[in-house]
Tab-separated table of N, CA and C and ligand atoms in Angstrom:
chain	number	residue	atom	x	y	z
A	210	MET	N	10.993	21.097	7.471
A	210	MET	CA	10.385	19.288	7.593
A	210	MET	C	8.881	20.048	8.683
A	211	ALA	N	8.221	19.004	8.273
A	211	ALA	CA	6.637	18.864	9.061
A	211	ALA	C	6.785	18.577	10.033
A	212	GLU	N	6.022	19.013	10.927
A	212	GLU	CA	5.366	19.395	12.544
A	212	GLU	C	5.121	17.664	12.158
A	213	LYS	N	5.768	17.285	13.774
A	213	LYS	CA	5.380	15.515	13.917
A	213	LYS	C	4.011	15.264	14.428
A	214	THR	N	3.065	14.480	13.807
A	214	THR	CA	2.124	14.333	14.713
A	214	THR	C	2.458	13.379	16.358
A	215	LEU	N	1.520	13.853	16.774
A	215	LEU	CA	1.353	13.173	18.066
A	215	LEU	C	1.902	11.869	18.037
A	216	PHE	N	1.671	10.727	16.732
A	216	PHE	CA	1.687	8.992	17.251
A	216	PHE	C	3.126	9.218	16.521
A	217	GLN	N	3.705	10.107	15.956
A	217	GLN	CA	5.028	10.142	15.367
A	217	GLN	C	5.979	10.297	16.373
A	218	LYS	N	5.573	11.416	17.591
A	218	LYS	CA	5.974	11.639	18.725
A	218	LYS	C	6.364	10.500	19.607
A	219	ILE	N	5.081	9.523	19.864
A	219	ILE	CA	5.176	8.543	20.483
A	219	ILE	C	6.281	7.373	19.690
A	220	MET	N	5.976	7.079	18.279
A	220	MET	CA	6.773	6.357	17.818
A	220	MET	C	8.402	6.754	18.148
A	221	ASP	N	8.279	7.968	18.063
A	221	ASP	CA	9.662	8.326	18.737
A	221	ASP	C	10.126	8.664	20.020
A	222	ARG	N	9.507	7.870	20.825
A	222	ARG	CA	9.622	8.127	22.544
A	222	ARG	C	9.668	9.431	22.713
A	223	GLU	N	9.040	10.340	21.939
A	223	GLU	CA	9.268	12.109	22.713
A	223	GLU	C	7.874	12.251	23.396
A	224	ILE	N	6.998	11.469	23.366
A	224	ILE	CA	6.409	11.420	24.383
A	224	ILE	C	5.704	10.308	24.832
A	225	PRO	N	4.938	9.993	25.917
A	225	PRO	CA	5.160	8.357	26.407
A	225	PRO	C	3.944	8.098	25.651
A	226	GLY	N	3.870	6.545	25.899
A	226	GLY	CA	2.364	5.941	25.127
A	226	GLY	C	2.745	4.063	25.463
A	227	ASP	N	1.551	3.631	25.916
A	227	ASP	CA	1.752	2.101	26.472
A	227	ASP	C	1.627	1.176	24.920
A	228	ILE	N	3.039	0.826	24.412
A	228	ILE	CA	3.406	-0.103	23.303
A	228	ILE	C	3.121	-1.239	23.467
A	229	ILE	N	2.027	-1.792	22.779
A	229	ILE	CA	1.394	-3.351	22.836
A	229	ILE	C	2.234	-3.915	21.537
A	230	HIS	N	2.720	-2.805	20.597
A	230	HIS	CA	3.153	-4.031	19.394
A	230	HIS	C	3.802	-3.427	19.006
A	231	GLU	N	5.246	-3.594	17.889
A	231	GLU	CA	5.991	-3.084	17.149
A	231	GLU	C	6.614	-3.317	16.498
A	232	ASP	N	6.802	-3.176	14.862
A	232	ASP	CA	7.494	-3.836	13.790
A	232	ASP	C	8.111	-2.924	13.233
A	233	GLU	N	8.642	-3.225	12.082
A	233	GLU	CA	8.953	-2.452	10.782
A	233	GLU	C	8.647	-1.429	10.366
A	234	VAL	N	7.014	-2.167	10.110
A	234	VAL	CA	5.997	-1.344	9.331
A	234	VAL	C	5.148	0.039	10.175
A	235	CYS	N	4.746	-0.742	11.447
A	235	CYS	CA	3.813	0.295	12.573
A	235	CYS	C	4.167	-0.039	13.367
A	236	ILE	N	3.466	0.796	14.829
A	236	ILE	CA	3.544	0.394	16.327
A	236	ILE	C	1.998	0.790	16.255
A	237	ALA	N	1.207	-0.406	17.800
A	237	ALA	CA	0.204	-0.285	18.190
A	237	ALA	C	0.312	-0.043	19.601
A	238	ILE	N	-0.663	1.462	19.814
A	238	ILE	CA	-0.652	1.576	21.637
A	238	ILE	C	-1.891	1.344	21.982
A	239	ARG	N	-2.714	1.393	23.465
A	239	ARG	CA	-3.487	1.507	23.804
A	239	ARG	C	-3.862	3.016	23.930
A	240	ASP	N	-5.154	3.355	23.524
A	240	ASP	CA	-5.223	4.665	23.454
A	240	ASP	C	-5.672	4.838	24.873
A	241	ILE	N	-5.807	6.489	25.220
A	241	ILE	CA	-5.525	6.819	26.256
A	241	ILE	C	-7.127	7.540	26.709
A	242	ASN	N	-7.519	7.186	25.757
A	242	ASN	CA	-9.265	7.277	26.554
A	242	ASN	C	-9.739	6.231	26.146
A	243	PRO	N	-9.891	5.044	26.521
A	243	PRO	CA	-10.536	3.947	25.886
A	243	PRO	C	-11.538	3.808	26.189
A	244	GLN	N	-12.356	3.205	24.769
A	244	GLN	CA	-14.099	2.983	24.486
A	244	GLN	C	-14.698	1.965	24.939
A	245	ALA	N	-13.379	1.342	25.211
A	245	ALA	CA	-14.355	-0.333	25.136
A	245	ALA	C	-12.756	-0.899	26.391
A	246	PRO	N	-12.986	-2.193	26.944
A	246	PRO	CA	-11.840	-2.608	28.092
A	246	PRO	C	-10.402	-2.912	27.231
A	247	THR	N	-10.823	-3.588	25.708
A	247	THR	CA	-9.596	-3.165	24.875
A	247	THR	C	-9.824	-1.973	23.666
A	248	HIS	N	-8.640	-0.878	23.725
A	248	HIS	CA	-8.957	0.173	22.920
A	248	HIS	C	-7.396	0.615	22.428
A	249	ALA	N	-7.283	-0.392	21.217
A	249	ALA	CA	-5.451	-0.106	20.448
A	249	ALA	C	-5.557	0.564	19.633
A	250	LEU	N	-5.007	1.479	18.921
A	250	LEU	CA	-3.974	1.984	17.579
A	250	LEU	C	-3.288	1.574	17.259
A	251	VAL	N	-3.312	1.081	15.695
A	251	VAL	CA	-2.517	0.430	15.172
A	251	VAL	C	-2.057	1.769	13.749
A	252	ILE	N	-0.570	2.074	14.348
A	252	ILE	CA	-0.269	2.929	13.861
A	252	ILE	C	0.351	2.646	12.624
A	253	PRO	N	0.628	3.271	10.997
A	253	PRO	CA	2.002	2.824	10.439
A	253	PRO	C	3.190	3.929	10.927
A	254	ARG	N	4.427	3.629	10.593
A	254	ARG	CA	5.268	4.440	11.321
A	254	ARG	C	5.456	5.706	9.425
A	255	LYS	N	4.456	5.281	8.409
A	255	LYS	CA	5.159	6.616	7.624
A	255	LYS	C	3.752	7.057	7.886
A	256	PRO	N	3.511	8.846	7.796
A	256	PRO	CA	2.969	9.874	8.589
A	256	PRO	C	2.102	10.211	7.684
A	257	ILE	N	0.519	8.697	6.653
A	257	ILE	CA	-0.199	8.895	6.155
A	257	ILE	C	-1.153	10.047	7.288
A	258	PRO	N	-1.863	10.929	6.188
A	258	PRO	CA	-2.915	11.680	7.527
A	258	PRO	C	-4.205	10.719	7.425
A	259	SER	N	-4.787	10.604	6.347
A	259	SER	CA	-5.684	9.967	6.832
A	259	SER	C	-6.059	8.598	5.429
A	260	LEU	N	-7.078	7.910	5.957
A	260	LEU	CA	-7.725	6.871	5.032
A	260	LEU	C	-7.503	7.627	3.077
A	261	ASP	N	-8.529	8.785	3.401
A	261	ASP	CA	-8.356	9.409	2.378
A	261	ASP	C	-6.743	9.906	1.581
A	262	ALA	N	-5.620	9.317	2.056
A	262	ALA	CA	-4.475	9.949	1.817
A	262	ALA	C	-3.843	8.817	1.127
A	263	LEU	N	-4.699	7.382	1.251
A	263	LEU	CA	-3.771	6.487	1.233
A	263	LEU	C	-3.779	6.715	-1.136
A	264	THR	N	-2.604	5.864	-0.877
A	264	THR	CA	-2.475	5.639	-2.137
A	264	THR	C	-2.132	4.233	-2.655
A	265	GLU	N	-1.911	3.940	-4.112
A	265	GLU	CA	-1.702	2.653	-4.276
A	265	GLU	C	-0.407	2.103	-3.641
A	266	GLU	N	0.431	2.608	-3.515
A	266	GLU	CA	1.316	1.906	-3.221
A	266	GLU	C	1.050	1.687	-1.281
A	267	ASP	N	0.367	2.176	-1.103
A	267	ASP	CA	0.001	1.644	0.454
A	267	ASP	C	-0.714	0.662	1.072
A	268	GLU	N	-1.111	-0.296	-0.301
A	268	GLU	CA	-1.596	-1.517	-0.183
A	268	GLU	C	-1.306	-2.439	0.556
A	269	PRO	N	-0.187	-2.790	0.561
A	269	PRO	CA	0.302	-3.630	0.943
A	269	PRO	C	0.214	-3.086	3.091
A	270	LEU	N	0.529	-2.072	2.780
A	270	LEU	CA	0.628	-1.019	4.786
A	270	LEU	C	-0.307	-1.494	4.774
A	271	VAL	N	-1.599	-1.432	4.258
A	271	VAL	CA	-2.812	-1.306	5.207
A	271	VAL	C	-3.297	-2.719	5.304
A	272	GLY	N	-2.701	-3.617	4.810
A	272	GLY	CA	-3.335	-5.060	4.992
A	272	GLY	C	-2.338	-5.399	6.061
A	273	HIS	N	-1.164	-5.056	6.149
A	273	HIS	CA	-0.238	-5.371	7.271
A	273	HIS	C	-0.883	-4.286	8.581
A	274	LEU	N	-1.391	-3.624	8.442
A	274	LEU	CA	-2.296	-3.084	9.558
A	274	LEU	C	-3.247	-4.055	10.062
A	275	PHE	N	-4.376	-4.453	8.923
A	275	PHE	CA	-4.706	-5.282	9.205
A	275	PHE	C	-4.590	-6.648	10.008
A	276	LEU	N	-3.392	-7.057	9.749
A	276	LEU	CA	-2.852	-8.451	10.401
A	276	LEU	C	-2.567	-8.370	11.682
A	277	VAL	N	-2.222	-7.002	12.245
A	277	VAL	CA	-1.683	-6.854	13.397
A	277	VAL	C	-2.751	-6.692	14.494
A	278	ALA	N	-3.870	-5.842	13.693
A	278	ALA	CA	-4.895	-5.636	14.734
A	278	ALA	C	-5.778	-7.127	14.390
A	279	LYS	N	-5.512	-8.247	13.617
A	279	LYS	CA	-6.036	-9.339	14.375
A	279	LYS	C	-5.361	-9.822	15.201
A	280	GLU	N	-3.848	-9.771	15.799
A	280	GLU	CA	-3.102	-10.507	16.470
A	280	GLU	C	-3.483	-9.956	17.672
A	281	ILE	N	-3.689	-9.013	17.400
A	281	ILE	CA	-3.573	-7.588	18.982
A	281	ILE	C	-5.078	-8.264	19.334
A	282	ALA	N	-6.000	-8.764	18.587
A	282	ALA	CA	-7.366	-9.125	19.129
A	282	ALA	C	-7.447	-10.450	19.735
A	283	ALA	N	-6.339	-11.167	19.262
A	283	ALA	CA	-6.143	-12.759	19.417
A	283	ALA	C	-5.430	-12.321	20.614
A	284	SER	N	-4.648	-11.952	21.069
A	284	SER	CA	-3.723	-11.574	22.566
A	284	SER	C	-4.544	-10.638	23.614
A	285	GLU	N	-5.537	-10.345	23.259
A	285	GLU	CA	-6.527	-9.794	24.077
A	285	GLU	C	-7.457	-10.600	24.493
A	286	GLY	N	-7.479	-11.616	23.616
A	286	GLY	CA	-8.630	-12.594	24.173
A	286	GLY	C	-10.052	-12.305	23.392
A	287	LEU	N	-9.966	-11.991	22.418
A	287	LEU	CA	-11.350	-10.892	21.800
A	287	LEU	C	-12.210	-12.118	20.794
A	288	SER	N	-12.367	-13.215	21.744
A	288	SER	CA	-12.927	-14.193	20.522
A	288	SER	C	-14.550	-14.204	20.479
A	289	ASN	N	-15.045	-12.809	21.068
A	289	ASN	CA	-16.174	-13.381	20.802
A	289	ASN	C	-16.184	-11.809	19.391
A	290	GLY	N	-15.716	-11.160	19.337
A	290	GLY	CA	-15.602	-10.161	17.601
A	290	GLY	C	-15.143	-9.101	19.005
A	291	TYR	N	-14.775	-8.151	17.726
A	291	TYR	CA	-14.478	-6.961	18.121
A	291	TYR	C	-14.613	-6.179	17.082
A	292	ARG	N	-14.484	-4.806	16.736
A	292	ARG	CA	-14.525	-3.815	15.822
A	292	ARG	C	-13.005	-2.832	15.690
A	293	ALA	N	-12.769	-2.768	13.949
A	293	ALA	CA	-11.779	-2.289	13.513
A	293	ALA	C	-11.949	-1.265	12.382
A	294	VAL	N	-11.394	-0.013	12.804
A	294	VAL	CA	-12.203	1.089	12.177
A	294	VAL	C	-11.186	2.169	11.846
A	295	PHE	N	-10.838	3.124	10.527
A	295	PHE	CA	-10.388	3.781	10.807
A	295	PHE	C	-11.687	4.905	10.675
A	296	ASN	N	-11.373	5.801	11.612
A	296	ASN	CA	-12.338	7.340	11.363
A	296	ASN	C	-11.713	8.321	10.502
A	297	THR	N	-12.135	8.625	9.878
A	297	THR	CA	-12.059	9.711	8.448
A	297	THR	C	-12.489	10.813	8.024
A	298	GLY	N	-11.594	12.122	8.678
A	298	GLY	CA	-12.518	13.389	8.233
A	298	GLY	C	-13.020	14.013	9.379
A	299	PRO	N	-13.736	15.034	9.075
A	299	PRO	CA	-14.238	15.651	10.388
A	299	PRO	C	-16.060	14.636	10.291
A	300	HIS	N	-16.631	14.268	9.075
A	300	HIS	CA	-17.601	13.543	9.754
A	300	HIS	C	-17.545	11.969	10.197
A	301	GLY	N	-16.046	11.359	10.269
A	301	GLY	CA	-15.918	10.273	10.690
A	301	GLY	C	-15.056	10.844	12.027
A	302	GLN	N	-15.071	11.986	12.291
A	302	GLN	CA	-14.506	11.996	13.609
A	302	GLN	C	-13.167	12.131	14.084
A	303	GLN	N	-12.265	12.079	12.786
A	303	GLN	CA	-11.060	12.101	13.115
A	303	GLN	C	-10.320	12.806	13.943
A	304	THR	N	-9.552	12.768	14.654
A	304	THR	CA	-9.014	13.780	15.453
A	304	THR	C	-7.559	14.108	15.378
A	305	VAL	N	-6.709	13.075	14.690
A	305	VAL	CA	-5.388	12.887	14.744
A	305	VAL	C	-4.825	12.399	13.090
A	306	ASP	N	-4.341	13.746	12.992
A	306	ASP	CA	-4.369	13.509	11.459
A	306	ASP	C	-2.775	12.706	10.942
A	307	HIS	N	-2.959	11.540	11.553
A	307	HIS	CA	-1.722	10.207	10.917
A	307	HIS	C	-2.679	9.018	11.236
A	308	ILE	N	-2.568	8.396	9.972
A	308	ILE	CA	-3.797	7.524	9.985
A	308	ILE	C	-3.594	6.211	11.075
A	309	HIS	N	-4.820	5.812	11.759
A	309	HIS	CA	-4.729	4.740	12.376
A	309	HIS	C	-5.859	3.839	12.627
A	310	LEU	N	-5.614	2.554	13.103
A	310	LEU	CA	-6.698	2.198	13.041
A	310	LEU	C	-7.224	1.252	14.298
A	311	HIS	N	-8.512	1.638	14.744
A	311	HIS	CA	-8.638	1.401	16.095
A	311	HIS	C	-9.232	-0.021	16.213
A	312	VAL	N	-8.819	-0.800	17.385
A	312	VAL	CA	-8.852	-2.201	17.745
A	312	VAL	C	-10.105	-1.759	18.871
A	313	ILE	N	-11.357	-2.285	18.983
A	313	ILE	CA	-12.164	-2.091	19.726
A	313	ILE	C	-12.917	-3.125	20.316
A	314	GLY	N	-12.523	-4.042	21.661
A	314	GLY	CA	-12.983	-5.015	21.624
A	314	GLY	C	-13.438	-5.327	23.354
A	315	GLY	N	-13.919	-6.187	24.178
A	315	GLY	CA	-14.031	-6.715	24.780
A	315	GLY	C	-15.501	-6.289	25.652
A	316	ARG	N	-16.620	-5.741	24.705
A	316	ARG	CA	-18.032	-5.678	25.316
A	316	ARG	C	-18.676	-5.699	23.966
A	317	GLN	N	-20.000	-5.685	24.340
A	317	GLN	CA	-21.300	-5.800	22.892
A	317	GLN	C	-21.291	-4.495	22.664
A	318	MET	N	-20.713	-4.019	21.150
A	318	MET	CA	-20.793	-3.018	20.357
A	318	MET	C	-22.348	-3.095	20.181
A	319	SER	N	-22.389	-1.948	19.194
A	319	SER	CA	-23.724	-1.044	18.930
A	319	SER	C	-23.860	-0.853	17.267
A	320	TRP	N	-25.234	-1.224	16.493
A	320	TRP	CA	-24.860	-0.741	15.418
A	320	TRP	C	-26.252	0.053	15.320
A	321	PRO	N	-26.553	1.691	15.102
A	321	PRO	CA	-25.671	1.511	13.955
A	321	PRO	C	-24.754	2.808	15.470
A	322	PRO	N	-23.148	3.177	14.337
A	322	PRO	CA	-22.269	3.800	15.172
A	322	PRO	C	-22.932	5.150	15.637
A	323	GLY	N	-22.561	5.725	16.918
A	323	GLY	CA	-23.043	7.054	17.317
A	323	GLY	C	-22.492	8.221	16.036
B	694	5GP	P1	-9.457	9.273	15.869
B	694	5GP	O1	-10.330	10.480	16.811
B	694	5GP	O2	-8.348	10.789	15.163
B	694	5GP	O3	-10.148	8.527	15.147
B	694	5GP	O4	-8.571	9.109	17.250
B	694	5GP	C1	-7.468	9.460	17.401
B	694	5GP	C2	-7.492	8.615	18.752
B	694	5GP	O5	-6.234	9.113	19.748
B	694	5GP	C3	-8.638	9.080	20.354
B	694	5GP	O6	-8.898	7.552	20.349
B	694	5GP	C4	-7.834	9.215	20.982
B	694	5GP	O7	-8.227	8.670	22.576
B	694	5GP	C5	-6.380	8.881	21.414
B	694	5GP	N1	-5.559	9.485	21.873
B	694	5GP	C6	-5.167	11.185	21.976
B	694	5GP	N2	-4.485	11.446	22.494
B	694	5GP	C7	-3.382	10.050	22.681
B	694	5GP	C8	-2.376	10.373	23.428
B	694	5GP	O8	-1.263	11.300	23.466
B	694	5GP	N3	-1.986	9.164	23.731
B	694	5GP	C9	-2.760	8.125	22.933
B	694	5GP	N4	-2.384	6.525	23.481
B	694	5GP	N5	-3.856	7.974	22.728
B	694	5GP	C10	-4.228	9.662	22.374
């Protein structure tokens, strides 16, 4: 069996995580190294390595992740906006090979991103 990802271990309660949302499709946790007052990660239970590995079968799953991101933004009071992003691959600076949607807000963002 493939080695569990860090996020799979958090889902399975093998290592601690600040879980702020959980349903049958995904969980959301607070990032351990937040880049803004709110920084959550929405992570599907299915261990898809990255956006690049998505298939058509995953289309509803991805939609669900964005709806959960929106719910988190609302519950965190991010009424002035926020950023929702999948870092992908080395140039995207992805560091955990289990797809996750960053939800970042609570301060003014800049563009272009670093
Ligand atoms: P990536 O760099 O792959 O887009 O995002 C991975 C995120 O996971 C980073 O923002 C990093 O701070 C976060 N992270 C890494 N290890 C842990 C951990 O053990 N717990 C939590 N909650 N977040 C983590």
